[in-house]
JSON list of C-alpha atoms in Angstrom, two decimals:
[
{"chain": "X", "resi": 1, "resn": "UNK", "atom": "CA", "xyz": [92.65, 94.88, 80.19]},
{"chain": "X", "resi": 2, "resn": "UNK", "atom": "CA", "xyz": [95.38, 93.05, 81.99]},
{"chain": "X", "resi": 3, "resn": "UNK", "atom": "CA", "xyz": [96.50, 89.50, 81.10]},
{"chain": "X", "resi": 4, "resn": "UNK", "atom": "CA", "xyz": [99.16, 87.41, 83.39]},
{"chain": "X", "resi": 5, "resn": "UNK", "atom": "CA", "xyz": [99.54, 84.10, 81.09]},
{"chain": "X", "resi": 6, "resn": "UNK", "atom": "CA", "xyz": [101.31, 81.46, 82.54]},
{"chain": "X", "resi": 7, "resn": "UNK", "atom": "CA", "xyz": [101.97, 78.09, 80.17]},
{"chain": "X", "resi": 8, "resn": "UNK", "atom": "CA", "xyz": [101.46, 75.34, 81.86]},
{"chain": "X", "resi": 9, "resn": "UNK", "atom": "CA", "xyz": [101.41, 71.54, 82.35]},
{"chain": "X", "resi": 10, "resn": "UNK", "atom": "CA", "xyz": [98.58, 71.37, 83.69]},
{"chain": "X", "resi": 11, "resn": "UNK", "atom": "CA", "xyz": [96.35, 73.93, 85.62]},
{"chain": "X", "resi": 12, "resn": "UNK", "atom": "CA", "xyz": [93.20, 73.26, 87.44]},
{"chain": "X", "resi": 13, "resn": "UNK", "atom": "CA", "xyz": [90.00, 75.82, 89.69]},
{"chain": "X", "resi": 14, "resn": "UNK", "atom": "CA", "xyz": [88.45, 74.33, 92.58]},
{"chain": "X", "resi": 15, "resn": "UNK", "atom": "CA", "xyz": [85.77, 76.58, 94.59]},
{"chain": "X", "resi": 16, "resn": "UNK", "atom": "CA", "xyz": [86.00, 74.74, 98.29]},
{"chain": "X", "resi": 17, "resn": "UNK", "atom": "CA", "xyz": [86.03, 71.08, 96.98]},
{"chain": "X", "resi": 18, "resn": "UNK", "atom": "CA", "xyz": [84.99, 70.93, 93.59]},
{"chain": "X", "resi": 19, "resn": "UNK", "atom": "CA", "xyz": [86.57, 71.07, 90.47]},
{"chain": "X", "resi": 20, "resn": "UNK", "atom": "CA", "xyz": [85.17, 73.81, 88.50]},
{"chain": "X", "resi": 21, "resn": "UNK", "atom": "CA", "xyz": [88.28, 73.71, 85.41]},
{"chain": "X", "resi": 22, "resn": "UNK", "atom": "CA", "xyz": [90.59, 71.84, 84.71]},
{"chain": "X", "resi": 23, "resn": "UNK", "atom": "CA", "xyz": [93.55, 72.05, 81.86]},
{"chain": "X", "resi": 24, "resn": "UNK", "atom": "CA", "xyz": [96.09, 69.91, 80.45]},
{"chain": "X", "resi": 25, "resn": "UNK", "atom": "CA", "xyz": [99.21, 71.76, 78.50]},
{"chain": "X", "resi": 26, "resn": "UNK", "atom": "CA", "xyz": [98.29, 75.33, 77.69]},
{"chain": "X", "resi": 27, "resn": "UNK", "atom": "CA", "xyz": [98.11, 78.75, 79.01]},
{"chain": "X", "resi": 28, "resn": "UNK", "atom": "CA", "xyz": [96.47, 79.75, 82.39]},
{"chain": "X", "resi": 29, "resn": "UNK", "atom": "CA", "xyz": [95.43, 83.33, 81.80]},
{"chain": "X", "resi": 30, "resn": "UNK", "atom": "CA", "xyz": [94.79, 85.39, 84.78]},
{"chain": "X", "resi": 31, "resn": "UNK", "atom": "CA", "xyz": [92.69, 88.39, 83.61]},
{"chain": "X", "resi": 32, "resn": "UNK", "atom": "CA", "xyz": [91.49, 92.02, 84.95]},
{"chain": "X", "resi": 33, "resn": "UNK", "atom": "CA", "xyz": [89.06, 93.99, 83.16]},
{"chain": "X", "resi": 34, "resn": "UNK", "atom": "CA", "xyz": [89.97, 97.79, 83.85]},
{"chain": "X", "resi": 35, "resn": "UNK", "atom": "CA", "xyz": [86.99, 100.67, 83.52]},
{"chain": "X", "resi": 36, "resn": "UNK", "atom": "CA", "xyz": [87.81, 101.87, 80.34]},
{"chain": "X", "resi": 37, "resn": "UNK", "atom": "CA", "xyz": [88.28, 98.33, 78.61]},
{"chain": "X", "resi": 38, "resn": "UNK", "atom": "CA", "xyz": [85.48, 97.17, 75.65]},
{"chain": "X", "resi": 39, "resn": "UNK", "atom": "CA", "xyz": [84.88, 94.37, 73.36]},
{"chain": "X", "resi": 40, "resn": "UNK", "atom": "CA", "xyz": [87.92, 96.05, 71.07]},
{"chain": "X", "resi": 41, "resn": "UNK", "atom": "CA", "xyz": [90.56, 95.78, 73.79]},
{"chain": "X", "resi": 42, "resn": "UNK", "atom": "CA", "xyz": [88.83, 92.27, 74.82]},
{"chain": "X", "resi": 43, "resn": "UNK", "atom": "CA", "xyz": [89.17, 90.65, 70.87]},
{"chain": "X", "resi": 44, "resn": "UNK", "atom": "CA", "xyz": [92.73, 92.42, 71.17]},
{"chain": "X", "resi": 45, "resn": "UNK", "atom": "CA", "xyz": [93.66, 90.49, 74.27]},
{"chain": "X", "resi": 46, "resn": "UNK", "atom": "CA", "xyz": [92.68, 86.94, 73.23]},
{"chain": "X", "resi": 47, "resn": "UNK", "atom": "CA", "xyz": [94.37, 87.15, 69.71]},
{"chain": "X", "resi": 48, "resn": "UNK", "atom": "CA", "xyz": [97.32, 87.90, 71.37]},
{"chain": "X", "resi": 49, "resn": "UNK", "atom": "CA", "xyz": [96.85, 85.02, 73.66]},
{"chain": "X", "resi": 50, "resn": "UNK", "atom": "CA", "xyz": [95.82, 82.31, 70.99]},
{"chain": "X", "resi": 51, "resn": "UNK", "atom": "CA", "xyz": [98.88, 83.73, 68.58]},
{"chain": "X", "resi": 52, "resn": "UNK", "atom": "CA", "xyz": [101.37, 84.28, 71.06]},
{"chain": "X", "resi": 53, "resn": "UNK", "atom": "CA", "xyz": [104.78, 82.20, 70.47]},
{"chain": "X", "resi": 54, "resn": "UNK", "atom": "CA", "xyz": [105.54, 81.12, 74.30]},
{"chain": "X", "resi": 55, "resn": "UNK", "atom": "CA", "xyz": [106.04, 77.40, 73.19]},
{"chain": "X", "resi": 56, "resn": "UNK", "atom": "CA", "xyz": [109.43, 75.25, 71.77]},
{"chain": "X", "resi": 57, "resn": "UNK", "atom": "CA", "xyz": [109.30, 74.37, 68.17]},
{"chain": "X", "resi": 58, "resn": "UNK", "atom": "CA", "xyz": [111.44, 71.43, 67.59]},
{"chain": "X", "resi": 59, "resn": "UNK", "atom": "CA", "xyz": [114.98, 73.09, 68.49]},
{"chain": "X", "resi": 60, "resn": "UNK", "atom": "CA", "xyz": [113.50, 74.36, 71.91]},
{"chain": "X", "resi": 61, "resn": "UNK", "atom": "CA", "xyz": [112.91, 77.59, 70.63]},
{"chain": "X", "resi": 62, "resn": "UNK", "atom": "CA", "xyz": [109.70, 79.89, 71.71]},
{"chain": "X", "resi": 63, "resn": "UNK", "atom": "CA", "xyz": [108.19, 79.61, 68.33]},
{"chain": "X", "resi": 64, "resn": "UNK", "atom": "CA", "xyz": [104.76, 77.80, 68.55]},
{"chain": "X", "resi": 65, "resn": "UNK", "atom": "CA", "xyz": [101.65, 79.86, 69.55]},
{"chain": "X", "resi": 66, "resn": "UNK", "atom": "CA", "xyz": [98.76, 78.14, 71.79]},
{"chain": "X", "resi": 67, "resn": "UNK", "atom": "CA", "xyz": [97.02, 77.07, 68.12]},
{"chain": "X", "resi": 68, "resn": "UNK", "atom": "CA", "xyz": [99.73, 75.63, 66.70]},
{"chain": "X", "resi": 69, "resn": "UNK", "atom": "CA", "xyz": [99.95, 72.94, 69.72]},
{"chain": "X", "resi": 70, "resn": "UNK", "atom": "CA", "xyz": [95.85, 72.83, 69.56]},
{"chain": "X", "resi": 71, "resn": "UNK", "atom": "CA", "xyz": [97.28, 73.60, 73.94]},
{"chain": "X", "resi": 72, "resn": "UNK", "atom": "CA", "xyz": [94.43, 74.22, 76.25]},
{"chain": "X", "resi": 73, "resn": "UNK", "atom": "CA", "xyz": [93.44, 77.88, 77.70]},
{"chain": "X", "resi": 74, "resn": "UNK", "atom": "CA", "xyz": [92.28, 78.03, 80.90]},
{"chain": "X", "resi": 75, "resn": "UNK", "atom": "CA", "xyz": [91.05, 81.96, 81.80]},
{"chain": "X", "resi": 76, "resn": "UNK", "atom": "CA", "xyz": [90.55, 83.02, 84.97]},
{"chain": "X", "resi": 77, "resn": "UNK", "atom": "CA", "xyz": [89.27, 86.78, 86.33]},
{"chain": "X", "resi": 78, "resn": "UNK", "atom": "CA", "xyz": [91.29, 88.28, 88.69]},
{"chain": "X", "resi": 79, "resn": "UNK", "atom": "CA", "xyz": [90.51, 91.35, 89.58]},
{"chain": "X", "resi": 80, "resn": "UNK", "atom": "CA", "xyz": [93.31, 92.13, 91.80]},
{"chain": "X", "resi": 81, "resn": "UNK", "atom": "CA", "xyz": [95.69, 92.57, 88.85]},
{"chain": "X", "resi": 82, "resn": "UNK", "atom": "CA", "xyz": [94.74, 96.18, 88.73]},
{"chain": "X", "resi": 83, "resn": "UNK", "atom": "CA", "xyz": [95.24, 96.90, 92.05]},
{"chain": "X", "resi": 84, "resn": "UNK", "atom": "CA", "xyz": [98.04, 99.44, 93.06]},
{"chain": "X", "resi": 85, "resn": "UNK", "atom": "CA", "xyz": [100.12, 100.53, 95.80]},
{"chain": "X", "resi": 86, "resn": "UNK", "atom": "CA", "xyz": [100.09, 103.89, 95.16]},
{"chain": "X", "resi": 87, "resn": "UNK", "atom": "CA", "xyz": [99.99, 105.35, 98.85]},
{"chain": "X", "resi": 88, "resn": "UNK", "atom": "CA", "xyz": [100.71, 103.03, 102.52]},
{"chain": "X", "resi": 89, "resn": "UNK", "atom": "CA", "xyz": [100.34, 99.22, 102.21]},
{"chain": "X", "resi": 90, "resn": "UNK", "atom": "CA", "xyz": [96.51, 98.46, 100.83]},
{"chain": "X", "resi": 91, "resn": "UNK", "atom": "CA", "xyz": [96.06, 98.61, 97.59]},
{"chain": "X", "resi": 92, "resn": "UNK", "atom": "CA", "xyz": [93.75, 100.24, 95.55]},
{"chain": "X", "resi": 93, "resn": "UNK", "atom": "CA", "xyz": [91.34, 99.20, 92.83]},
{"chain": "X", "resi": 94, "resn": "UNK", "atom": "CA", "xyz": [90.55, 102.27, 91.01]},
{"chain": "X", "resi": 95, "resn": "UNK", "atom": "CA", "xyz": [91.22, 101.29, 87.80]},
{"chain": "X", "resi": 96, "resn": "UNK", "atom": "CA", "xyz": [88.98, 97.96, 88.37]},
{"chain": "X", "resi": 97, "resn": "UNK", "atom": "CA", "xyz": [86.50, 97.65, 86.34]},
{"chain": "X", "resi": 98, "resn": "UNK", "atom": "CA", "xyz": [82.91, 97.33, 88.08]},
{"chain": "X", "resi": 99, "resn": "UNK", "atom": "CA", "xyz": [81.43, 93.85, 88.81]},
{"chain": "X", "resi": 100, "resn": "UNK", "atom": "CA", "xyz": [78.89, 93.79, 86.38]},
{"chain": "X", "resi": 101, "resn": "UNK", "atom": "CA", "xyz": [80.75, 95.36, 83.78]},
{"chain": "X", "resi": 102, "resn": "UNK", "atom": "CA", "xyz": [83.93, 92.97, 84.24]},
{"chain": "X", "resi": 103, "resn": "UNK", "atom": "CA", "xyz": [82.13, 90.27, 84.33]},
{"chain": "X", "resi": 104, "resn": "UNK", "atom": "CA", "xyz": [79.91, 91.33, 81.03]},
{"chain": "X", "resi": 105, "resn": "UNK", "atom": "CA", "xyz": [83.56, 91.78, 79.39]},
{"chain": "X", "resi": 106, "resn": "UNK", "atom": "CA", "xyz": [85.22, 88.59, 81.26]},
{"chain": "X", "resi": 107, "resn": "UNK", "atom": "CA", "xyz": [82.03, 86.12, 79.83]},
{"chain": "X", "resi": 108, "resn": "UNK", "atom": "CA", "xyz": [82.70, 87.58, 76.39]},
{"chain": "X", "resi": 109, "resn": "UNK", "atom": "CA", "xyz": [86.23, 87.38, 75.77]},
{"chain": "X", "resi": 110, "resn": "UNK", "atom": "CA", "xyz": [85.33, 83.64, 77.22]},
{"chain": "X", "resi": 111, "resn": "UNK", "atom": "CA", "xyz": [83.25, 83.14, 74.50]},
{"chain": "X", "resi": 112, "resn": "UNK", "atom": "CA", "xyz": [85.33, 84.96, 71.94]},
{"chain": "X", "resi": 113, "resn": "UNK", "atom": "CA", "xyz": [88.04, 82.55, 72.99]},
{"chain": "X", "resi": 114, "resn": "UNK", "atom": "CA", "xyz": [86.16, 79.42, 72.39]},
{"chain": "X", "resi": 115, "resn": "UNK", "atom": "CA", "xyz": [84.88, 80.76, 68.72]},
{"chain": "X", "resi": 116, "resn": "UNK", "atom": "CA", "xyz": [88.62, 81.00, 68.01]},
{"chain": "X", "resi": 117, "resn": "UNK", "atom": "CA", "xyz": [89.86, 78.10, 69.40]},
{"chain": "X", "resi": 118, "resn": "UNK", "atom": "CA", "xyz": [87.25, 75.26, 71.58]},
{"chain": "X", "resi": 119, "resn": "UNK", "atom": "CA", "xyz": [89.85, 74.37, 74.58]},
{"chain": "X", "resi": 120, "resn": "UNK", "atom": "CA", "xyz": [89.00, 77.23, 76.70]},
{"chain": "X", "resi": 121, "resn": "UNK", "atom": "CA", "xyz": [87.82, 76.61, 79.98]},
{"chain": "X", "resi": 122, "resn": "UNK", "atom": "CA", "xyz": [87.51, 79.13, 82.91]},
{"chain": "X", "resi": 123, "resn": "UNK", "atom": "CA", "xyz": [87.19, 79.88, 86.49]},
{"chain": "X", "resi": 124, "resn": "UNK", "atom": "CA", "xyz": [84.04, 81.56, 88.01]},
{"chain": "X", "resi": 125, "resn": "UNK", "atom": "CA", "xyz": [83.91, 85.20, 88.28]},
{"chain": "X", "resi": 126, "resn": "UNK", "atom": "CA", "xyz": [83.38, 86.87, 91.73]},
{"chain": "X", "resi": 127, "resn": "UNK", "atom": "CA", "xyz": [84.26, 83.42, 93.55]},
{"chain": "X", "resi": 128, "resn": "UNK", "atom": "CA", "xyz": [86.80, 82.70, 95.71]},
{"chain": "X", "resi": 129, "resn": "UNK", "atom": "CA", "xyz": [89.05, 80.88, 94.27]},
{"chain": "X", "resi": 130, "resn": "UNK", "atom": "CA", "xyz": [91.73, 77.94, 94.60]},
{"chain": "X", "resi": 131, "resn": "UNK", "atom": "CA", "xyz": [94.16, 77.72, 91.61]},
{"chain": "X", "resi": 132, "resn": "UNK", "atom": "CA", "xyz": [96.40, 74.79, 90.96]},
{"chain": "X", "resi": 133, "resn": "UNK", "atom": "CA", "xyz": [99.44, 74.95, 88.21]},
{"chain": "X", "resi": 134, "resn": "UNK", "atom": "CA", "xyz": [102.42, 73.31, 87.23]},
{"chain": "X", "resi": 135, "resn": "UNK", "atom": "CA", "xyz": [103.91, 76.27, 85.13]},
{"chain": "X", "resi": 136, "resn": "UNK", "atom": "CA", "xyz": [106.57, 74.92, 82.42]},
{"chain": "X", "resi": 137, "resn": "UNK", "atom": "CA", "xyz": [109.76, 76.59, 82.08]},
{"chain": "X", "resi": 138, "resn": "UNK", "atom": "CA", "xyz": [108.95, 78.74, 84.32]},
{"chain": "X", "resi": 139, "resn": "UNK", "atom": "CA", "xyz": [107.52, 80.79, 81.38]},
{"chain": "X", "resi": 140, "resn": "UNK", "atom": "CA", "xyz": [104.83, 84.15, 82.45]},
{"chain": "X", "resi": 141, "resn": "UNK", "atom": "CA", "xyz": [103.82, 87.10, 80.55]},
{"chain": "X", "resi": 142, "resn": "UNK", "atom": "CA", "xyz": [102.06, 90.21, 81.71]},
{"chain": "X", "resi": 143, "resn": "UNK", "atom": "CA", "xyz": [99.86, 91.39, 78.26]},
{"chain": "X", "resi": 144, "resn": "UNK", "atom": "CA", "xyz": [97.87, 94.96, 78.49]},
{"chain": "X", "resi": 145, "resn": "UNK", "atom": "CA", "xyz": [95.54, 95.88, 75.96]}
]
């Protein structure tokens, strides 16, 4: 499983022209299931995410996790995060999970995430996208589980 989290000002998903998501400060969490990923690797990832320090405590330090701001998470699948370039100039999806199974794994880490933690929204797997940030600091992580 491969995580790109972003924090963010704001962050918002619009499929042609309606909103679908929307986000005030949080995390925007672009996220690939890979083939061999399960619920395990899943529960994995979103700890990580809800725990991880990427925001200033008082003396503008990264010391203060997602929870600790109650921050909004915003997760959106992206399955082209497991693409490579491993031969010429198209890239390969190999390691991609399939469809049915990403999505299966995408819906529950969702719902995993709002158990933990209620501000999670997300984007709409297998649609084509639009996705709107204002990313603070800059400040992105790439996460594998």
């Amino acid at each position: 499983m491969i995580g790109l989290i972003q924090r963010v000002k704001e962050a918002a998903v619009r499929i042609e022209d309606r909103l679908v998501s929307s986000i005030g400060r949080g995390i925007l969490l672009f996220l690939a299931v890979e083939k061999e990923d399960d619920e395990i690797k899943a529960d994995q990832m979103i700890d990580k995410i809800l725990r991880c320090r990427i925001f200033p405590d008082e003396n503008g330090k990264m010391n203060r996790s997602l929870l600790d701001i109650n921050g909004e998470l915003l997760i959106v699948p992206e399955f082209t995060l497991a693409g490579e370039f491993l031969k010429g100039k198209r890239p390969t999806f190999h390691h991609a999970a399939p469809p049915e199974e990403g999505k299966k794994l995408f819906d529950y880490l969702v719902e995993r995430a709002k158990s933990k933690h209620g501000l999670v929204k997300k984007g709409c797997f297998g649609a084509n996208m639009t996705v709107y940030l204002i990313n603070e600091g800059p400040v992105s992580f790439w996460i594998r589980t």
